[in-house]
mmCIF file of C-alpha atoms and ligand atoms in Angstrom:
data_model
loop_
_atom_site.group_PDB
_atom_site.id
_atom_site.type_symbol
_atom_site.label_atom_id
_atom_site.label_comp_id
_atom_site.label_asym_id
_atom_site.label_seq_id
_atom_site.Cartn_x
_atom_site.Cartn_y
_atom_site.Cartn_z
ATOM 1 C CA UNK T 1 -138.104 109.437 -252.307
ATOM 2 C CA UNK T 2 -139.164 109.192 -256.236
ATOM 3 C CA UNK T 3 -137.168 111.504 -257.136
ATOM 4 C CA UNK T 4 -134.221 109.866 -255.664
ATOM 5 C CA UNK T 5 -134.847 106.932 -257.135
ATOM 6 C CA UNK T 6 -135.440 108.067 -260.758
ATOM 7 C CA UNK T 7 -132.390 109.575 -260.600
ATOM 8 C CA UNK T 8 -130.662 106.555 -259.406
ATOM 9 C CA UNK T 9 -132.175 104.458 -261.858
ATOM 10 C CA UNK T 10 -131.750 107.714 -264.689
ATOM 11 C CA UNK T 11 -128.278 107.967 -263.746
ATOM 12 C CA UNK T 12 -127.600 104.240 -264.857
ATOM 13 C CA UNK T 13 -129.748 104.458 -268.002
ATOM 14 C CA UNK T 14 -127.350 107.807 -268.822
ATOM 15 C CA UNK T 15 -124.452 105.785 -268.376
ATOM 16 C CA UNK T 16 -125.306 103.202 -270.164
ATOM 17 C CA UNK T 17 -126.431 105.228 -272.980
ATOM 18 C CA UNK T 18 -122.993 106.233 -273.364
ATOM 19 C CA UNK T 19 -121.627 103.080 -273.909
ATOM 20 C CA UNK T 20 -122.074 100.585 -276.490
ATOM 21 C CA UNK T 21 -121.568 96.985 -275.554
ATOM 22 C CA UNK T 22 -121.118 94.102 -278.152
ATOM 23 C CA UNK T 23 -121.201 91.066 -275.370
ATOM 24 C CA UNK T 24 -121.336 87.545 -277.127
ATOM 25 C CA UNK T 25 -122.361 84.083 -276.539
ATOM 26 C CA UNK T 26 -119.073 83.729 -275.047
ATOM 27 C CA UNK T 27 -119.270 86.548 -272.801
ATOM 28 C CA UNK T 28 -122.783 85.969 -271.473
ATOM 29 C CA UNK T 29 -121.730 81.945 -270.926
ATOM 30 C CA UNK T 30 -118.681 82.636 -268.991
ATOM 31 C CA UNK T 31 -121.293 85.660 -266.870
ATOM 32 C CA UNK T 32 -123.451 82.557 -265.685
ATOM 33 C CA UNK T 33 -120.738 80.602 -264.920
ATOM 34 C CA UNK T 34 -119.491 82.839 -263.016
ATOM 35 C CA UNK T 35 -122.540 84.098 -261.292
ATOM 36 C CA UNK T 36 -122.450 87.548 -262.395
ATOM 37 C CA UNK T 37 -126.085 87.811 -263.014
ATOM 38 C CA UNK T 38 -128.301 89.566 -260.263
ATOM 39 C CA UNK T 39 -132.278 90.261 -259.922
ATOM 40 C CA UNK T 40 -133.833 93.512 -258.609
ATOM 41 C CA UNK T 41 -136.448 93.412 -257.111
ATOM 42 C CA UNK T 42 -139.340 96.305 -257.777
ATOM 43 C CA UNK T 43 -142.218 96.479 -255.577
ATOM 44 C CA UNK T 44 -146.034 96.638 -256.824
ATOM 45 C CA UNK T 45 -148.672 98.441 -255.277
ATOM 46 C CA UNK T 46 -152.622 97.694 -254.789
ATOM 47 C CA UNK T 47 -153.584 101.329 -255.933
ATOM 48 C CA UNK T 48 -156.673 101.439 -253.570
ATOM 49 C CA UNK T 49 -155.284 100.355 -250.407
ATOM 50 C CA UNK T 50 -151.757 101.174 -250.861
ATOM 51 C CA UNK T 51 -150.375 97.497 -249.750
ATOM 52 C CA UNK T 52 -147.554 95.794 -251.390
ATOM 53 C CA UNK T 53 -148.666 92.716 -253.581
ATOM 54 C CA UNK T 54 -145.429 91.840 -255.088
ATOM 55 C CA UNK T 55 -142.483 92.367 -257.149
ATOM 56 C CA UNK T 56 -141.693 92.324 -260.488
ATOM 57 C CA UNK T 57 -137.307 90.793 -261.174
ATOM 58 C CA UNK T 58 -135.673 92.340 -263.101
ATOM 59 C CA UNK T 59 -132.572 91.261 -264.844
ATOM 60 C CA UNK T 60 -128.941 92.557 -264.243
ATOM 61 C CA UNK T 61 -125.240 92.360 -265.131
ATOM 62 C CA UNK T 62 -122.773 92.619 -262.632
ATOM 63 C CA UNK T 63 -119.816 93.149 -265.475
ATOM 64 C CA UNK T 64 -116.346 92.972 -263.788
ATOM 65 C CA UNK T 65 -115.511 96.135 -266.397
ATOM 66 C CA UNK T 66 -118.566 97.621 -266.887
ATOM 67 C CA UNK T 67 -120.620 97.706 -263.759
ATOM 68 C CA UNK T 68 -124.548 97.306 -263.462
ATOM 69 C CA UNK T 69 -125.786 96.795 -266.780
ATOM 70 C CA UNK T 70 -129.262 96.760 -268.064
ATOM 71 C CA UNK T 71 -131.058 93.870 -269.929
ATOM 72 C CA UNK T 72 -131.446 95.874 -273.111
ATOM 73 C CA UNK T 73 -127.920 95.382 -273.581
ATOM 74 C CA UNK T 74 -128.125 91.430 -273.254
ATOM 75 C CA UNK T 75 -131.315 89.465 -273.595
ATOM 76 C CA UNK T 76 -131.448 90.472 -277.585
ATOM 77 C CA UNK T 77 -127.794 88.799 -277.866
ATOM 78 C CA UNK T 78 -128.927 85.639 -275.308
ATOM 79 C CA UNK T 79 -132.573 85.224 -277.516
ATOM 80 C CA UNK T 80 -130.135 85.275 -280.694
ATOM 81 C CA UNK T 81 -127.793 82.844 -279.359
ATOM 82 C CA UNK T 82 -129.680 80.343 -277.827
ATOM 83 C CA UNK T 83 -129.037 81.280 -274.365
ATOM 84 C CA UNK T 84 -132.225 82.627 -272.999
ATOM 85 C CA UNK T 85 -133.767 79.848 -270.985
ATOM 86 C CA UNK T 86 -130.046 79.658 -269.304
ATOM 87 C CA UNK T 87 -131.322 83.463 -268.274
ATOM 88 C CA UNK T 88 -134.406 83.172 -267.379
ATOM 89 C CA UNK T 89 -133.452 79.789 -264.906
ATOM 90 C CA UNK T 90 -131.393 81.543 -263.299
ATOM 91 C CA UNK T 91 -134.244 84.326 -262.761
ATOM 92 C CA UNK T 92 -136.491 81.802 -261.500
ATOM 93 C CA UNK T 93 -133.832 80.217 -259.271
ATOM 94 C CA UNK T 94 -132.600 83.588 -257.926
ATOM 95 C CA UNK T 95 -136.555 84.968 -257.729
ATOM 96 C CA UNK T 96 -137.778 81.827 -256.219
ATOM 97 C CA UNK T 97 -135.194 81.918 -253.632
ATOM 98 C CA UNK T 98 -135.975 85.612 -252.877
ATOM 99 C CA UNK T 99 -139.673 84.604 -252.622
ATOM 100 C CA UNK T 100 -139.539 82.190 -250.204
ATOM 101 C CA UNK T 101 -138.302 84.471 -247.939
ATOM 102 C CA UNK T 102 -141.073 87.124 -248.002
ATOM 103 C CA UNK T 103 -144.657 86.787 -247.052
ATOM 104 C CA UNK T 104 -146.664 84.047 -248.669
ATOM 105 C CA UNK T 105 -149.077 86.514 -249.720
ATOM 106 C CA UNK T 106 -146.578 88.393 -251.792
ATOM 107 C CA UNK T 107 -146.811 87.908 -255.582
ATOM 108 C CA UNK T 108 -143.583 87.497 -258.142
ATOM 109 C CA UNK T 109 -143.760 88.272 -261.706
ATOM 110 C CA UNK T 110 -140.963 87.357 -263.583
ATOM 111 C CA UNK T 111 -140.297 88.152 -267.383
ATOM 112 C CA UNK T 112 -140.446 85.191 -270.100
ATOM 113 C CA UNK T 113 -138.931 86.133 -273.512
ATOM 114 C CA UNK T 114 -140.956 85.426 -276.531
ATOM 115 C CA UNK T 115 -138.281 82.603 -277.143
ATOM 116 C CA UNK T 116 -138.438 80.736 -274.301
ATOM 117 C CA UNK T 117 -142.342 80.599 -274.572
ATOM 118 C CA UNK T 118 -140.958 78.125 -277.384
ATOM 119 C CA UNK T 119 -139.415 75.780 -275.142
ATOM 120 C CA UNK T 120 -141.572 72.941 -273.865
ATOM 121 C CA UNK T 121 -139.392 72.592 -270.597
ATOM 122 C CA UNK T 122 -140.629 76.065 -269.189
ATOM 123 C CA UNK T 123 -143.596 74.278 -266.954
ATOM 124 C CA UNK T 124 -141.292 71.196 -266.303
ATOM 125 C CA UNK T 125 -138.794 73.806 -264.984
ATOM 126 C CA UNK T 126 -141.211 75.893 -263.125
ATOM 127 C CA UNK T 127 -142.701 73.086 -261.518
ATOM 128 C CA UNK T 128 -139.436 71.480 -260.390
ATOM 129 C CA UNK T 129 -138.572 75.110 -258.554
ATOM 130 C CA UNK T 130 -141.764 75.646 -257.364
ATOM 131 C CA UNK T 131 -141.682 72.176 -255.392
ATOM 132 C CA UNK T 132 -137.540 72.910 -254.797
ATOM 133 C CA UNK T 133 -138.602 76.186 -253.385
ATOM 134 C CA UNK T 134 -141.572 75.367 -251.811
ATOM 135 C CA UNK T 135 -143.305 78.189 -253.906
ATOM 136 C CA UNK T 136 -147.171 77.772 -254.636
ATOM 137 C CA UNK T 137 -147.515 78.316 -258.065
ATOM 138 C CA UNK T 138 -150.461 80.779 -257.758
ATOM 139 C CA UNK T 139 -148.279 83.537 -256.137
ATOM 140 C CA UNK T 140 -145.793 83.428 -259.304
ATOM 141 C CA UNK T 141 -147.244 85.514 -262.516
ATOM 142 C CA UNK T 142 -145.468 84.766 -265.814
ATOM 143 C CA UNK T 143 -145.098 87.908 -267.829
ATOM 144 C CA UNK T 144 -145.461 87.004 -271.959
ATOM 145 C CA UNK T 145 -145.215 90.348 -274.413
ATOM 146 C CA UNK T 146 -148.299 90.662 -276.628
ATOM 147 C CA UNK T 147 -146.601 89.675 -279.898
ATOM 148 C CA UNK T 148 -145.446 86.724 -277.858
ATOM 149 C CA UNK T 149 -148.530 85.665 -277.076
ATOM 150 C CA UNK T 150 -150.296 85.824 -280.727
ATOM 151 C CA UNK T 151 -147.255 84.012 -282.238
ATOM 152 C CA UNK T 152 -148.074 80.756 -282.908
ATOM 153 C CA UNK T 153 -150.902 80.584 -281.831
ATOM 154 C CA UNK T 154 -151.281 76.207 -281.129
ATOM 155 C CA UNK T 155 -148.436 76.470 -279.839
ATOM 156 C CA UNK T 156 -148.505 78.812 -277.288
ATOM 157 C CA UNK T 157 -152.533 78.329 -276.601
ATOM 158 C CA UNK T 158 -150.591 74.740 -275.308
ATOM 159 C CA UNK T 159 -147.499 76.138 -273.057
ATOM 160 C CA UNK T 160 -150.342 78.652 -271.908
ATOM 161 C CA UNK T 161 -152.667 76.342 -271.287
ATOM 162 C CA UNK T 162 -150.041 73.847 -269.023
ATOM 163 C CA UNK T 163 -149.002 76.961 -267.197
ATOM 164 C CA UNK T 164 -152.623 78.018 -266.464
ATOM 165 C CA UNK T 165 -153.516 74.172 -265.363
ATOM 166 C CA UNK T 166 -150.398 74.209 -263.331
ATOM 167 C CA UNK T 167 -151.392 77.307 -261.096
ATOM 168 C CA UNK T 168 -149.312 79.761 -262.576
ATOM 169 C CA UNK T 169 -150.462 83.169 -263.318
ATOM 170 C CA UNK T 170 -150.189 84.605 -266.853
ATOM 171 C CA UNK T 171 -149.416 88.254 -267.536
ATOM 172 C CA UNK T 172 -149.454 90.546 -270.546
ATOM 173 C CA UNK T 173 -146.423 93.224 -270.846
ATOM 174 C CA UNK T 174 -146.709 96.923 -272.301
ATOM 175 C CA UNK T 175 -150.615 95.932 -272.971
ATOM 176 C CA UNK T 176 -152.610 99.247 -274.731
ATOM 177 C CA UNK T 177 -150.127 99.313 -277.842
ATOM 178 C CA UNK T 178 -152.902 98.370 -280.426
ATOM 179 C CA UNK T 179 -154.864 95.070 -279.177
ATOM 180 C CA UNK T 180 -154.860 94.281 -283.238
ATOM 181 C CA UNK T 181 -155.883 90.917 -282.236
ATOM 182 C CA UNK T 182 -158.241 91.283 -278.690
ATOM 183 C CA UNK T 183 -160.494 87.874 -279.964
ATOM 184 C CA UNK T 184 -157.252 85.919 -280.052
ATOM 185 C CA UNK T 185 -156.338 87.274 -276.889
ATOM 186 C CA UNK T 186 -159.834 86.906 -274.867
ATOM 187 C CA UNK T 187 -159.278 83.474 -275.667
ATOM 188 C CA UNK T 188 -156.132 82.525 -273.572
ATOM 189 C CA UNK T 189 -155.382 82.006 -269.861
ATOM 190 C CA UNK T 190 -154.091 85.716 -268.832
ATOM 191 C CA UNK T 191 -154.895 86.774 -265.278
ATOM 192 C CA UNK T 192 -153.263 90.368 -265.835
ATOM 193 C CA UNK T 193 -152.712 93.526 -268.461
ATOM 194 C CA UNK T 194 -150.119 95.316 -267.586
ATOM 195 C CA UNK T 195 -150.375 98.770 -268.940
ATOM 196 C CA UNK T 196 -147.022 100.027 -270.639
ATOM 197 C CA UNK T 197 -145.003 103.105 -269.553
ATOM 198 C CA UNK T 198 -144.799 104.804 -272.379
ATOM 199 C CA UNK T 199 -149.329 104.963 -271.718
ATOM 200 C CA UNK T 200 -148.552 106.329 -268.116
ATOM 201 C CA UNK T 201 -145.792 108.891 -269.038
ATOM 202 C CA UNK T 202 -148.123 110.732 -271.799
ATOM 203 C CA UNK T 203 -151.633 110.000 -269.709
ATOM 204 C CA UNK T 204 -151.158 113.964 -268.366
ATOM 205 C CA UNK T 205 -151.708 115.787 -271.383
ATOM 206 C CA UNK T 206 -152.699 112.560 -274.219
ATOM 207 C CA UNK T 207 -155.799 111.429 -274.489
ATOM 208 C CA UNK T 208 -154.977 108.919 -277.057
ATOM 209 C CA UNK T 209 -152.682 107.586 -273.960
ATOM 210 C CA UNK T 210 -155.388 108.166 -271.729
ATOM 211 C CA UNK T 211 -158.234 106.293 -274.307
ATOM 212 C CA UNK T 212 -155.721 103.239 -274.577
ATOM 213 C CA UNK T 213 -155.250 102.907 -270.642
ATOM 214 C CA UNK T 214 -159.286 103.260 -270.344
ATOM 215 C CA UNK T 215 -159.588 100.266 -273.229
ATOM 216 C CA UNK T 216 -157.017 98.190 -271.322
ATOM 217 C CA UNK T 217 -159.309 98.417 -268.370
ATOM 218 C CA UNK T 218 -162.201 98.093 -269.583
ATOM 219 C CA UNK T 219 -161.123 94.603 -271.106
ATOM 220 C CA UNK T 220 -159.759 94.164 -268.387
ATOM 221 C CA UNK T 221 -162.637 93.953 -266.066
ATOM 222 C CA UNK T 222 -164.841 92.499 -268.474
ATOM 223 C CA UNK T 223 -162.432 89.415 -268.706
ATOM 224 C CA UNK T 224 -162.212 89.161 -265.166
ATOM 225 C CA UNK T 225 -158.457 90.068 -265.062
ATOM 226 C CA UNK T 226 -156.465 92.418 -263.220
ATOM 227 C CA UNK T 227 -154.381 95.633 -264.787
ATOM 228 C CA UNK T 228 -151.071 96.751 -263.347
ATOM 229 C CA UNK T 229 -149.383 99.486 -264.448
ATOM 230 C CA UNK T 230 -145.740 100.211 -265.044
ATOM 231 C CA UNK T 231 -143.630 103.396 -265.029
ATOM 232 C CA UNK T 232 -145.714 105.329 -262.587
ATOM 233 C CA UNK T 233 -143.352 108.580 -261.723
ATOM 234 C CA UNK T 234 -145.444 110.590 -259.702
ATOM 235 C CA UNK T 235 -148.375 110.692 -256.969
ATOM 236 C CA UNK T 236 -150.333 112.590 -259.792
ATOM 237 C CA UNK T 237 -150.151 109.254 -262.193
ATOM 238 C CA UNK T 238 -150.828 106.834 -259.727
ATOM 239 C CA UNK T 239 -153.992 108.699 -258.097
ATOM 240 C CA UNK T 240 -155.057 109.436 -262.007
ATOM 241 C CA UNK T 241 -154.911 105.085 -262.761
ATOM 242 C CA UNK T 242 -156.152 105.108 -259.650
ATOM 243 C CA UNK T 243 -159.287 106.936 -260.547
ATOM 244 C CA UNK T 244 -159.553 105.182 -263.682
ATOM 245 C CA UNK T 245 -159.857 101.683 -261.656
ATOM 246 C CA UNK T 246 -156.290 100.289 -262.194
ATOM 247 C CA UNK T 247 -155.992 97.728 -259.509
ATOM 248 C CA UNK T 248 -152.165 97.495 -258.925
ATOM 249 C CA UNK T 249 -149.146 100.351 -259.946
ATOM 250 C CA UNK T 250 -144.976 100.076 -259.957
ATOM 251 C CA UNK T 251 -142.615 102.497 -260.915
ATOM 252 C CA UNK T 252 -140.069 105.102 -259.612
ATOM 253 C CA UNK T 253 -143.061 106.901 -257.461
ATOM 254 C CA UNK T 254 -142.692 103.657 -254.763
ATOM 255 C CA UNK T 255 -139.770 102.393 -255.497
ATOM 256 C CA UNK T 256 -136.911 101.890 -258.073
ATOM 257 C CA UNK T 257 -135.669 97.621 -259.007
ATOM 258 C CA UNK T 258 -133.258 97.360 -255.718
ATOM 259 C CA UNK T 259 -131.218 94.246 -254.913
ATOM 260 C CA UNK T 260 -132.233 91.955 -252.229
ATOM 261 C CA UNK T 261 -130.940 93.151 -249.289
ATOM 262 C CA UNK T 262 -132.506 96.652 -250.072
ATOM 263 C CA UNK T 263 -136.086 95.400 -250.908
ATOM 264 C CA UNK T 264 -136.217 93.945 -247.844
ATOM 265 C CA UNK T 265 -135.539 97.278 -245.894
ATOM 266 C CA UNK T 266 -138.221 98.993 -248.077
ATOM 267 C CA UNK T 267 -140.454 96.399 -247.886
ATOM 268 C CA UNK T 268 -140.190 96.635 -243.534
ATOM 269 C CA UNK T 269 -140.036 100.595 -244.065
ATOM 270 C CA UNK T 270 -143.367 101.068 -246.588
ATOM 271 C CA UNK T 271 -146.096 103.267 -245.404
ATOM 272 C CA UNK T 272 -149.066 102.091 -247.153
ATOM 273 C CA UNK T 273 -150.433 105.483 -246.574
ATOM 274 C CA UNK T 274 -148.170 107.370 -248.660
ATOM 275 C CA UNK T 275 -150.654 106.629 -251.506
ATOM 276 C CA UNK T 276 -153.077 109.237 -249.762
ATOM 277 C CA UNK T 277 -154.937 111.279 -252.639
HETATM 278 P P1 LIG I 301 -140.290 95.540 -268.743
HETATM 279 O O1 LIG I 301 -140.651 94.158 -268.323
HETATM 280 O O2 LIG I 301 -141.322 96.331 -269.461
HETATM 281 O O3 LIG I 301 -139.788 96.260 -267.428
HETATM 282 C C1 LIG I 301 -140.021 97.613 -267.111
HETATM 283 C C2 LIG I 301 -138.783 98.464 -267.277
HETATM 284 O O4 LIG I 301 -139.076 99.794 -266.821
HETATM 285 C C3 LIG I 301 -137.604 98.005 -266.453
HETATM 286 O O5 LIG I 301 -136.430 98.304 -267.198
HETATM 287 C C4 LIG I 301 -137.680 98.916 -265.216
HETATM 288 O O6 LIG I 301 -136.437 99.071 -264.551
HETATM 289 C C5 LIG I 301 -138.135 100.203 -265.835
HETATM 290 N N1 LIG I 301 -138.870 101.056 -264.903
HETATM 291 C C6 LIG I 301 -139.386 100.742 -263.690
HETATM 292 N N2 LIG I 301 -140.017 101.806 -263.135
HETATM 293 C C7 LIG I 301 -139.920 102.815 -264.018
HETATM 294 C C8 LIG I 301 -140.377 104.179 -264.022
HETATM 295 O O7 LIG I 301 -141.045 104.659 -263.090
HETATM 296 N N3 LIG I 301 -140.075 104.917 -265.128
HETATM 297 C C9 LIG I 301 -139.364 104.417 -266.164
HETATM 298 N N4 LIG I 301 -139.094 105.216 -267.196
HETATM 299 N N5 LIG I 301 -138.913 103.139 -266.201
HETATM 300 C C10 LIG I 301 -139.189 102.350 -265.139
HETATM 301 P P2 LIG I 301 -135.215 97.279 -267.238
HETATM 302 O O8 LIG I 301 -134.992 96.722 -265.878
HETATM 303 O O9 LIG I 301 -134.084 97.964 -267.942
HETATM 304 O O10 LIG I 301 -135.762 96.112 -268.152
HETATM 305 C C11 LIG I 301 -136.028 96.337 -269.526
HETATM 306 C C12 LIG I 301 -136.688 95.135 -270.133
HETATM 307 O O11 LIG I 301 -135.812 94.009 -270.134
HETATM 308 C C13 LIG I 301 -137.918 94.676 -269.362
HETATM 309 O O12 LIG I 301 -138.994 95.505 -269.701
HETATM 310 C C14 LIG I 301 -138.035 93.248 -269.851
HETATM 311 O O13 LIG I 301 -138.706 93.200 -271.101
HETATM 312 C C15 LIG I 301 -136.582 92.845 -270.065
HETATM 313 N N6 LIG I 301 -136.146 92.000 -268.919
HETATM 314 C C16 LIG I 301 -135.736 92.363 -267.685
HETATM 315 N N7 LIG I 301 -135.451 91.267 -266.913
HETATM 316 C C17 LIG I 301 -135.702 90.190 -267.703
HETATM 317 C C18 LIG I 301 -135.629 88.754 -267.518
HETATM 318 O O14 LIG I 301 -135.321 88.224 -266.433
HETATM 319 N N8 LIG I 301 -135.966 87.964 -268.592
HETATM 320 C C19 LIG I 301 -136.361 88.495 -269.795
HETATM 321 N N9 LIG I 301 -136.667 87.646 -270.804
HETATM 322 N N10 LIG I 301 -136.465 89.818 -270.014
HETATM 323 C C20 LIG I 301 -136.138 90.660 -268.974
HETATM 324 CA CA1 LIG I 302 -142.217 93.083 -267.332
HETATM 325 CA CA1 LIG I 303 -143.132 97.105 -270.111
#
């Protein structure tokens, strides 16, 4: 199974690689419009008991010419031009939609660009889908990069703040890169670290990688907070964070970002055991 879906996923990275789009403002406009945007779905995984908890979305274009393509090659151009929040609403209206059709013990953890942390009608938005969805906000987690989260600090200690007060939970992205600022950070609202990929990939045979996921845990637990890591390839990786008291993994190893229909069948399909040791 993972090595189907790396492939899968590899295969589309390849492609991409190969090509080098210059979408615009106008481009990306007339894709919303048009409804060309799409969310995966990728499933996360309580490393001690093997249960689902959630899923992260995951941003895609459905390009008339060029097929699937991958956020890298449009949320730069939407943060540049202004066009970002349009994304990430229609993430939250897509992901919200998804969510109300799972369990309501399932989890959703959508990505906010460092932008739209800027933009005082994120909560205002959230709450308005949360109530239009009938989503409680406590089963959403926001995801915020690090450098994000430092900018500004008044700023975005306030739009953290209303999020927290509002129920949502608050996530750190590829956490472990350097913590240069771990006081500013122990004094927001996050409820999760999520270890990078680049920490898993190298754990095997790093132990700078393997000393930066240990760190990340250790704060971790002594803030109270939960760790999730990312990019887990292999039953090797995952029993390894395991070990080292991750609480929660994703990657390739369970299952690759799948459209809706898809998740659903994996989700019904998922032997919790096939985390054995
Ligand atoms: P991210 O949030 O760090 O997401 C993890 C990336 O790793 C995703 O790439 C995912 O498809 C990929 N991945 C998952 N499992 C594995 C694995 O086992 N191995 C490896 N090598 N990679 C894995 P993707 O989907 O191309 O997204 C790239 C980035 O684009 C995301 O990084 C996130 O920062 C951004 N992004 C995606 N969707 C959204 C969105 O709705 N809004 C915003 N603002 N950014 C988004
Ligand atoms: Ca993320
Ligand atoms: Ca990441």
């Amino acid at each position: 199974m993972s090595i189907n879906n790396k492939h899968l996923d590899d295969f589309l990275r390849a492609e991409n690689a190969n090509v080098k789009h210059n979408f615009d403002a106008a481009s990306i406009n007339n894709a919303i419009v048009n409804n060309q945007f799409a969310l995966y779905y990728q499933p996360q995984i309580d490393l001690p008991s093997g249960k689902v908890v959630g899923f992260e979305g995951l941003l895609r274009w459905k390009h008339p010419e060029f097929g699937i393509t991958l956020p890298e090659d449009f949320i730069t151009v939407a943060e540049q031009s202004g066009q970002i929040d349009a994304l990430t609403n229609v993430a939250i209206g897509k992901g919200f939609k998804f969510m109300e059709k799972l369990s309501p013990d399932l989890k959703f953890s959508l990505n906010i660009s460092t932008q739209s942390i800027k933009n005082y009608h994120l909560v205002e938005t959230l709450n308005t889908s949360c109530h239009e969805f009938h989503i409680d906000p406590h089963r959403v987690v926001l995801e915020f990069n690090e450098a994000a989260a430092l900018e500004n600090p008044f700023h975005t200690r306030n739009i953290l703040a209303q999020l927290n007060m509002n129920g949502f939970g608050l996530g750190i992205d590829d956490s472990g890169a350097g913590y240069s600022s771990i006081p500013e950070l122990e004094k927001l609202p996050f409820s999760e670290l999520k270890i990078d990929k680049s920490l898993v990939s190298t754990m095997e045979f790093s132990s700078e990688s393997r000393k930066s996921i240990i760190s990340t845990i250790e704060l971790a637990d002594r803030l109270g907070i939960s760790t999730v890591a990312e990019g887990i390839e292999n039953n090797l990786e995952a029993i390894g964070l395991r070990e080292l008291g991750c609480k929660v993994g994703q990657g390739y190893y369970f299952a690759k970002p799948m459209v809706e229909t898809e998740t659903l069948i994996w989700l019904e399909n998922w032997d919790k055991d096939t985390l054995c040791n």
